[in-house]
Amino acid sequence: MACLTSMIEPLRAANEIAGQSAFRWTLISEAGSAVESSAMVAFHPSADLHAAQDVDYLIVLSPPDARFDNPRAGNGALRALERHGAVLGGVSGGVFVLARAGLMEGHVTSVHWCYATAFADEFPDCATTDEVIMPDRRRVTISGAAAGFDFSLMLIEQQLGPEVMTEVACWFQHPLVRGEGVRQKIPAMRVASTSDMFPDPVAGAMRLMSENLEDPIGIADICEQIEISPRHLERLFKKLTGKTPLSYYHSLRMTSARQLVMYSNRSMREIAQAVGYTTTSPFRQRYAEVFGLSPDEDRRKINMFRARANSPLPSAPPLGAPLP
């Protein structure tokens, strides 16, 4: 719901401020039937996907696991819109729908950090970025709801000028207008792409960890490569992240594992191997220590929530708990 309202409300305000209907929008769904958001608020589309014509942009909003009831017809409708000149876009999980339709091949995709592992696993040949907005020819991918607001501000500036855009931003008390090239803000304990916030030794260690999830590298080897003593690296990590390098590494691996548990159909054995475990037993034990339940239980719980009127996914416990 936030993704939808974040894109529409700035356009509505721009029309009001400018005194003209510079922007029009229509809600559509695959079959034209009502759609319920993860906040359990129903939206009533005006048309179905196959009736959508003469649009400048078609922006897909969906969870990452969304699939068309009729994939052949749904994907065909998206391709037809592209052939007729529409720019195709996806916000947050909507990029998965575009990628499954084969529409992101040869294009760079902005992927929300919480979906990055799952997206890379399902679409290993798709180029990705952690920039909040990625326009790439006749595609535009947007990492999340706030980035959708920023994209609408970009459209307003293009159509109505910077003064109207600034007034719209002020209406909504949106103090920072982000454009192309701005990277996502990512929790330091979640992924290593925040490594540019840290001193070179810590950033280098984080980068090596993120590049070696499937075949973990020893902390001593990391220290040797970045030319720092293990004791010095541990002091820096504890000061900057509150964790030892090894604990941080474990958290990084488990975060990637949970994305695969939540957003892929891979077996637990395959997921364990993807994050550096040769067998599932120690993987399941570590997962339970971090998240409070086994990966199998976590997947069942997630599927149960999905089955109940597309309810929001349960939140995982924070990753700050100490690891043995």
Tab-separated table of C-alpha atoms in Angstrom:
chain	number	residue	atom	x	y	z
A	1	MET	CA	0.000	0.000	0.000
A	2	ALA	CA	2.815	2.405	0.847
A	3	CYS	CA	4.376	1.894	-2.584
A	4	LEU	CA	1.104	2.796	-4.302
A	5	THR	CA	0.215	5.856	-2.241
A	6	SER	CA	3.815	7.113	-2.278
A	7	MET	CA	3.676	7.321	-6.057
A	8	ILE	CA	0.130	8.635	-6.502
A	9	GLU	CA	-0.086	11.292	-3.781
A	10	PRO	CA	2.745	13.510	-5.107
A	11	LEU	CA	1.120	13.458	-8.561
A	12	ARG	CA	-2.277	14.389	-7.100
A	13	ALA	CA	-0.705	17.262	-5.180
A	14	ALA	CA	1.162	18.440	-8.277
A	15	ASN	CA	-2.090	18.612	-10.251
A	16	GLU	CA	-3.686	20.650	-7.469
A	17	ILE	CA	-0.761	23.047	-7.130
A	18	ALA	CA	-0.399	23.534	-10.883
A	19	GLY	CA	-4.150	23.870	-11.434
A	20	GLN	CA	-4.136	21.358	-14.261
A	21	SER	CA	-4.413	17.620	-14.830
A	22	ALA	CA	-0.804	17.090	-15.769
A	23	PHE	CA	-0.895	13.533	-14.463
A	24	ARG	CA	-3.499	10.801	-14.705
A	25	TRP	CA	-3.339	7.299	-13.291
A	26	THR	CA	-5.405	4.150	-13.401
A	27	LEU	CA	-5.278	1.160	-11.090
A	28	ILE	CA	-5.242	-2.144	-12.927
A	29	SER	CA	-4.912	-5.763	-11.879
A	30	GLU	CA	-4.463	-8.967	-13.823
A	31	ALA	CA	-8.204	-9.668	-14.091
A	32	GLY	CA	-9.595	-6.299	-12.979
A	33	SER	CA	-10.713	-7.700	-9.644
A	34	ALA	CA	-10.089	-6.160	-6.227
A	35	VAL	CA	-6.617	-6.530	-4.746
A	36	GLU	CA	-5.850	-6.559	-1.037
A	37	SER	CA	-2.635	-4.994	0.197
A	38	SER	CA	-0.401	-6.485	2.871
A	39	ALA	CA	-2.049	-4.001	5.270
A	40	MET	CA	-5.384	-5.686	4.453
A	41	VAL	CA	-6.746	-2.610	2.668
A	42	ALA	CA	-8.615	-3.438	-0.542
A	43	PHE	CA	-8.044	-1.548	-3.787
A	44	HIS	CA	-10.551	-1.682	-6.628
A	45	PRO	CA	-8.893	-1.432	-10.052
A	46	SER	CA	-10.587	0.297	-12.963
A	47	ALA	CA	-9.385	-2.169	-15.602
A	48	ASP	CA	-7.626	-5.443	-16.170
A	49	LEU	CA	-4.088	-5.732	-17.471
A	50	HIS	CA	-5.162	-6.779	-20.956
A	51	ALA	CA	-7.338	-3.684	-21.375
A	52	ALA	CA	-4.547	-1.281	-20.426
A	53	GLN	CA	-3.640	0.789	-23.474
A	54	ASP	CA	-2.057	4.133	-24.306
A	55	VAL	CA	-0.115	4.400	-21.056
A	56	ASP	CA	3.208	6.177	-20.754
A	57	TYR	CA	4.267	4.092	-17.747
A	58	LEU	CA	3.113	0.771	-16.376
A	59	ILE	CA	4.437	0.357	-12.840
A	60	VAL	CA	4.180	-3.090	-11.250
A	61	LEU	CA	3.581	-3.204	-7.489
A	62	SER	CA	3.659	-6.649	-5.893
A	63	PRO	CA	5.341	-8.859	-3.315
A	64	PRO	CA	8.412	-10.705	-4.604
A	65	ASP	CA	6.641	-14.063	-4.773
A	66	ALA	CA	3.713	-12.778	-6.864
A	67	ARG	CA	2.887	-14.660	-10.034
A	68	PHE	CA	0.184	-14.209	-12.630
A	69	ASP	CA	-2.733	-16.616	-12.462
A	70	ASN	CA	-2.189	-16.968	-16.209
A	71	PRO	CA	1.543	-16.350	-16.692
A	72	ARG	CA	1.476	-16.691	-20.462
A	73	ALA	CA	-1.270	-14.104	-20.879
A	74	GLY	CA	0.054	-11.795	-18.150
A	75	ASN	CA	3.612	-11.763	-19.430
A	76	GLY	CA	2.308	-11.346	-22.973
A	77	ALA	CA	0.305	-8.292	-21.928
A	78	LEU	CA	3.416	-6.698	-20.421
A	79	ARG	CA	5.395	-7.343	-23.595
A	80	ALA	CA	2.584	-5.904	-25.711
A	81	LEU	CA	2.595	-2.713	-23.668
A	82	GLU	CA	6.336	-2.434	-24.175
A	83	ARG	CA	5.946	-2.886	-27.930
A	84	HIS	CA	3.433	-0.047	-27.950
A	85	GLY	CA	5.890	2.321	-26.286
A	86	ALA	CA	5.144	2.100	-22.569
A	87	VAL	CA	7.956	2.376	-20.065
A	88	LEU	CA	7.762	-0.648	-17.775
A	89	GLY	CA	8.625	-0.226	-14.122
A	90	GLY	CA	8.645	-2.160	-10.894
A	91	VAL	CA	8.645	-1.023	-7.292
A	92	SER	CA	10.078	-3.177	-4.505
A	93	GLY	CA	8.930	-6.773	-5.143
A	94	GLY	CA	7.442	-5.745	-8.490
A	95	VAL	CA	10.852	-6.131	-10.116
A	96	PHE	CA	10.506	-9.905	-9.698
A	97	VAL	CA	7.408	-9.875	-11.922
A	98	LEU	CA	9.266	-8.015	-14.667
A	99	ALA	CA	12.265	-10.320	-14.399
A	100	ARG	CA	10.091	-13.456	-14.550
A	101	ALA	CA	8.579	-12.096	-17.747
A	102	GLY	CA	12.082	-11.827	-19.220
A	103	LEU	CA	11.770	-8.056	-19.398
A	104	MET	CA	14.868	-7.157	-17.355
A	105	GLU	CA	17.375	-8.995	-19.536
A	106	GLY	CA	19.990	-6.510	-20.681
A	107	HIS	CA	18.787	-3.927	-18.160
A	108	VAL	CA	20.086	-2.987	-14.715
A	109	THR	CA	17.590	-3.582	-11.906
A	110	SER	CA	17.302	-1.684	-8.627
A	111	VAL	CA	16.600	-4.350	-5.997
A	112	HIS	CA	15.589	-3.588	-2.417
A	113	TRP	CA	18.336	-4.781	-0.092
A	114	CYS	CA	16.028	-7.203	1.720
A	115	TYR	CA	15.361	-9.047	-1.562
A	116	ALA	CA	18.891	-8.906	-2.995
A	117	THR	CA	19.928	-12.479	-2.215
A	118	ALA	CA	16.651	-13.990	-3.414
A	119	PHE	CA	16.715	-11.944	-6.631
A	120	ALA	CA	20.304	-12.902	-7.413
A	121	ASP	CA	19.468	-16.548	-6.756
A	122	GLU	CA	16.457	-16.583	-9.091
A	123	PHE	CA	17.938	-14.318	-11.764
A	124	PRO	CA	21.727	-14.819	-11.690
A	125	ASP	CA	22.189	-13.236	-15.125
A	126	CYS	CA	20.337	-10.000	-14.296
A	127	ALA	CA	22.533	-7.017	-13.497
A	128	THR	CA	21.481	-5.294	-10.272
A	129	THR	CA	22.247	-2.145	-8.321
A	130	ASP	CA	21.569	-0.856	-4.827
A	131	GLU	CA	20.731	2.610	-6.167
A	132	VAL	CA	17.276	3.708	-5.044
A	133	ILE	CA	16.060	4.453	-8.585
A	134	MET	CA	17.413	2.937	-11.788
A	135	PRO	CA	16.096	4.291	-15.096
A	136	ASP	CA	17.514	2.165	-17.911
A	137	ARG	CA	16.118	3.009	-21.327
A	138	ARG	CA	12.465	1.903	-21.293
A	139	ARG	CA	12.651	0.418	-17.817
A	140	VAL	CA	12.603	2.042	-14.424
A	141	THR	CA	13.058	0.049	-11.256
A	142	ILE	CA	12.509	1.532	-7.825
A	143	SER	CA	13.770	-0.014	-4.604
A	144	GLY	CA	10.902	0.843	-2.251
A	145	ALA	CA	8.047	3.116	-1.212
A	146	ALA	CA	10.085	6.210	-0.325
A	147	ALA	CA	12.018	5.840	-3.571
A	148	GLY	CA	8.663	5.730	-5.368
A	149	PHE	CA	7.888	9.148	-3.878
A	150	ASP	CA	11.246	10.396	-5.172
A	151	PHE	CA	10.513	9.036	-8.644
A	152	SER	CA	7.179	10.854	-8.732
A	153	LEU	CA	8.991	14.059	-7.785
A	154	MET	CA	11.340	13.469	-10.723
A	155	LEU	CA	8.344	13.176	-13.060
A	156	ILE	CA	6.834	16.349	-11.602
A	157	GLU	CA	10.047	18.277	-12.184
A	158	GLN	CA	10.211	17.051	-15.780
A	159	GLN	CA	6.599	18.024	-16.527
A	160	LEU	CA	5.965	21.071	-14.359
A	161	GLY	CA	9.371	22.378	-13.348
A	162	PRO	CA	11.477	22.517	-10.175
A	163	GLU	CA	9.259	25.043	-8.390
A	164	VAL	CA	6.210	22.780	-8.404
A	165	MET	CA	8.340	19.787	-7.519
A	166	THR	CA	9.807	21.626	-4.524
A	167	GLU	CA	6.373	22.745	-3.339
A	168	VAL	CA	5.070	19.174	-3.535
A	169	ALA	CA	8.049	17.940	-1.522
A	170	CYS	CA	7.365	20.616	1.098
A	171	TRP	CA	3.666	19.726	1.233
A	172	PHE	CA	4.601	16.260	2.369
A	173	GLN	CA	7.566	17.398	4.482
A	174	HIS	CA	9.857	15.347	2.277
A	175	PRO	CA	13.149	17.089	3.068
A	176	LEU	CA	15.563	15.202	0.821
A	177	VAL	CA	14.787	14.671	-2.845
A	178	ARG	CA	16.809	11.713	-4.078
A	179	GLY	CA	17.502	11.208	-7.756
A	180	GLU	CA	19.530	8.815	-9.820
A	181	GLY	CA	22.815	7.574	-8.389
A	182	VAL	CA	21.761	7.631	-4.720
A	183	ARG	CA	22.333	4.337	-2.945
A	184	GLN	CA	19.955	2.668	-0.523
A	185	LYS	CA	20.386	3.093	3.199
A	186	ILE	CA	20.971	-0.388	4.538
A	187	PRO	CA	21.300	-1.556	8.162
A	188	ALA	CA	24.952	-2.255	8.860
A	189	MET	CA	24.138	-5.611	10.435
A	190	ARG	CA	22.199	-6.783	7.395
A	191	VAL	CA	24.466	-6.679	4.372
A	192	ALA	CA	27.972	-5.670	3.495
A	193	SER	CA	26.977	-3.134	0.851
A	194	THR	CA	27.009	-0.564	3.656
A	195	SER	CA	30.743	-1.108	3.917
A	196	ASP	CA	31.479	2.304	2.389
A	197	MET	CA	30.355	3.830	5.713
A	198	PHE	CA	33.291	2.228	7.536
A	199	PRO	CA	37.077	2.647	7.625
A	200	ASP	CA	39.038	0.804	4.951
A	201	PRO	CA	40.010	-2.255	7.056
A	202	VAL	CA	36.420	-2.911	8.158
A	203	ALA	CA	35.027	-2.134	4.699
A	204	GLY	CA	37.545	-4.502	3.138
A	205	ALA	CA	36.684	-7.274	5.580
A	206	MET	CA	32.942	-6.813	4.972
A	207	ARG	CA	33.474	-6.955	1.235
A	208	LEU	CA	35.445	-10.201	1.487
A	209	MET	CA	32.771	-11.709	3.725
A	210	SER	CA	29.955	-10.823	1.319
A	211	GLU	CA	31.931	-12.270	-1.586
A	212	ASN	CA	32.532	-15.534	0.260
A	213	LEU	CA	29.182	-16.679	1.637
A	214	GLU	CA	29.101	-20.056	-0.105
A	215	ASP	CA	32.755	-20.810	0.633
A	216	PRO	CA	33.496	-18.998	3.898
A	217	ILE	CA	36.939	-17.560	4.346
A	218	GLY	CA	38.732	-17.638	7.698
A	219	ILE	CA	39.090	-14.445	9.716
A	220	ALA	CA	42.867	-14.939	9.738
A	221	ASP	CA	42.852	-15.105	5.930
A	222	ILE	CA	40.752	-11.952	5.777
A	223	CYS	CA	43.213	-10.155	8.031
A	224	GLU	CA	46.106	-11.280	5.864
A	225	GLN	CA	44.453	-9.979	2.708
A	226	ILE	CA	43.623	-6.564	4.158
A	227	GLU	CA	46.946	-6.386	6.020
A	228	ILE	CA	45.706	-5.946	9.571
A	229	SER	CA	46.143	-7.959	12.744
A	230	PRO	CA	43.177	-10.071	13.940
A	231	ARG	CA	43.192	-8.252	17.271
A	232	HIS	CA	43.053	-4.825	15.618
A	233	LEU	CA	40.237	-5.916	13.288
A	234	GLU	CA	38.245	-7.297	16.209
A	235	ARG	CA	38.604	-4.017	18.117
A	236	LEU	CA	37.393	-2.055	15.091
A	237	PHE	CA	34.433	-4.368	14.471
A	238	LYS	CA	33.307	-4.271	18.097
A	239	LYS	CA	33.556	-0.493	18.171
A	240	LEU	CA	31.708	0.071	14.891
A	241	THR	CA	29.193	-2.797	14.739
A	242	GLY	CA	29.014	-4.165	18.276
A	243	LYS	CA	30.037	-7.587	16.965
A	244	THR	CA	33.198	-9.557	16.484
A	245	PRO	CA	34.187	-10.177	12.857
A	246	LEU	CA	33.109	-13.813	13.175
A	247	SER	CA	29.707	-12.910	14.639
A	248	TYR	CA	29.172	-10.349	11.899
A	249	TYR	CA	30.084	-12.962	9.283
A	250	HIS	CA	27.596	-15.435	10.771
A	251	SER	CA	24.879	-12.752	10.779
A	252	LEU	CA	25.575	-11.923	7.150
A	253	ARG	CA	25.285	-15.574	6.156
A	254	MET	CA	22.072	-16.054	8.112
A	255	THR	CA	20.494	-12.926	6.635
A	256	SER	CA	21.178	-14.251	3.147
A	257	ALA	CA	19.825	-17.651	4.177
A	258	ARG	CA	16.564	-16.151	5.446
A	259	GLN	CA	15.981	-14.351	2.161
A	260	LEU	CA	16.232	-17.714	0.404
A	261	VAL	CA	13.939	-19.350	2.962
A	262	MET	CA	11.369	-16.581	2.518
A	263	TYR	CA	11.520	-15.827	-1.188
A	264	SER	CA	12.766	-18.962	-2.959
A	265	ASN	CA	11.684	-22.567	-3.367
A	266	ARG	CA	15.156	-23.976	-2.788
A	267	SER	CA	15.489	-26.933	-0.443
A	268	MET	CA	17.063	-26.468	2.981
A	269	ARG	CA	20.068	-28.453	1.813
A	270	GLU	CA	20.570	-26.088	-1.128
A	271	ILE	CA	20.134	-23.030	1.102
A	272	ALA	CA	22.604	-24.411	3.636
A	273	GLN	CA	25.181	-24.930	0.894
A	274	ALA	CA	24.557	-21.441	-0.499
A	275	VAL	CA	25.664	-19.904	2.804
A	276	GLY	CA	28.610	-22.175	3.476
A	277	TYR	CA	27.268	-25.205	5.355
A	278	THR	CA	28.087	-28.667	4.036
A	279	THR	CA	25.234	-30.277	5.996
A	280	THR	CA	21.858	-29.024	7.155
A	281	SER	CA	22.154	-29.876	10.853
A	282	PRO	CA	24.567	-27.074	11.874
A	283	PHE	CA	22.770	-24.711	9.497
A	284	ARG	CA	19.408	-25.384	11.147
A	285	GLN	CA	20.952	-24.973	14.591
A	286	ARG	CA	22.547	-21.631	13.718
A	287	TYR	CA	19.360	-20.396	12.038
A	288	ALA	CA	17.306	-21.217	15.136
A	289	GLU	CA	19.835	-19.439	17.370
A	290	VAL	CA	19.565	-16.276	15.292
A	291	PHE	CA	15.863	-16.184	14.403
A	292	GLY	CA	14.275	-18.190	17.215
A	293	LEU	CA	12.859	-20.953	15.024
A	294	SER	CA	14.135	-23.453	12.488
A	295	PRO	CA	14.235	-22.551	8.784
A	296	ASP	CA	11.518	-25.148	8.109
A	297	GLU	CA	9.271	-23.593	10.773
A	298	ASP	CA	10.037	-20.125	9.450
A	299	ARG	CA	9.017	-21.109	5.920
A	300	ARG	CA	5.811	-22.767	7.153
A	301	LYS	CA	4.957	-19.661	9.176
A	302	ILE	CA	5.592	-17.412	6.200
A	303	ASN	CA	3.464	-19.582	3.918
A	304	MET	CA	0.685	-19.552	6.515
A	305	PHE	CA	0.690	-15.750	6.560
A	306	ARG	CA	0.648	-15.634	2.764
A	307	ALA	CA	-2.348	-17.938	2.704
A	308	ARG	CA	-4.306	-15.654	5.023
A	309	ALA	CA	-5.442	-12.895	2.713
A	310	ASN	CA	-1.913	-11.877	1.760
A	311	SER	CA	-1.107	-10.828	5.324
A	312	PRO	CA	2.245	-9.153	5.975
A	313	LEU	CA	5.182	-11.407	6.638
A	314	PRO	CA	6.163	-11.858	10.280
A	315	SER	CA	9.207	-9.915	11.308
A	316	ALA	CA	12.353	-11.718	12.266
A	317	PRO	CA	13.978	-11.028	15.625
A	318	PRO	CA	16.840	-8.537	15.415
A	319	LEU	CA	20.227	-9.885	14.498
A	320	GLY	CA	21.902	-8.262	17.471
A	321	ALA	CA	21.700	-11.368	19.654
A	322	PRO	CA	25.153	-12.732	20.464
A	323	LEU	CA	26.237	-15.832	18.614
A	324	PRO	CA	28.335	-18.572	20.217
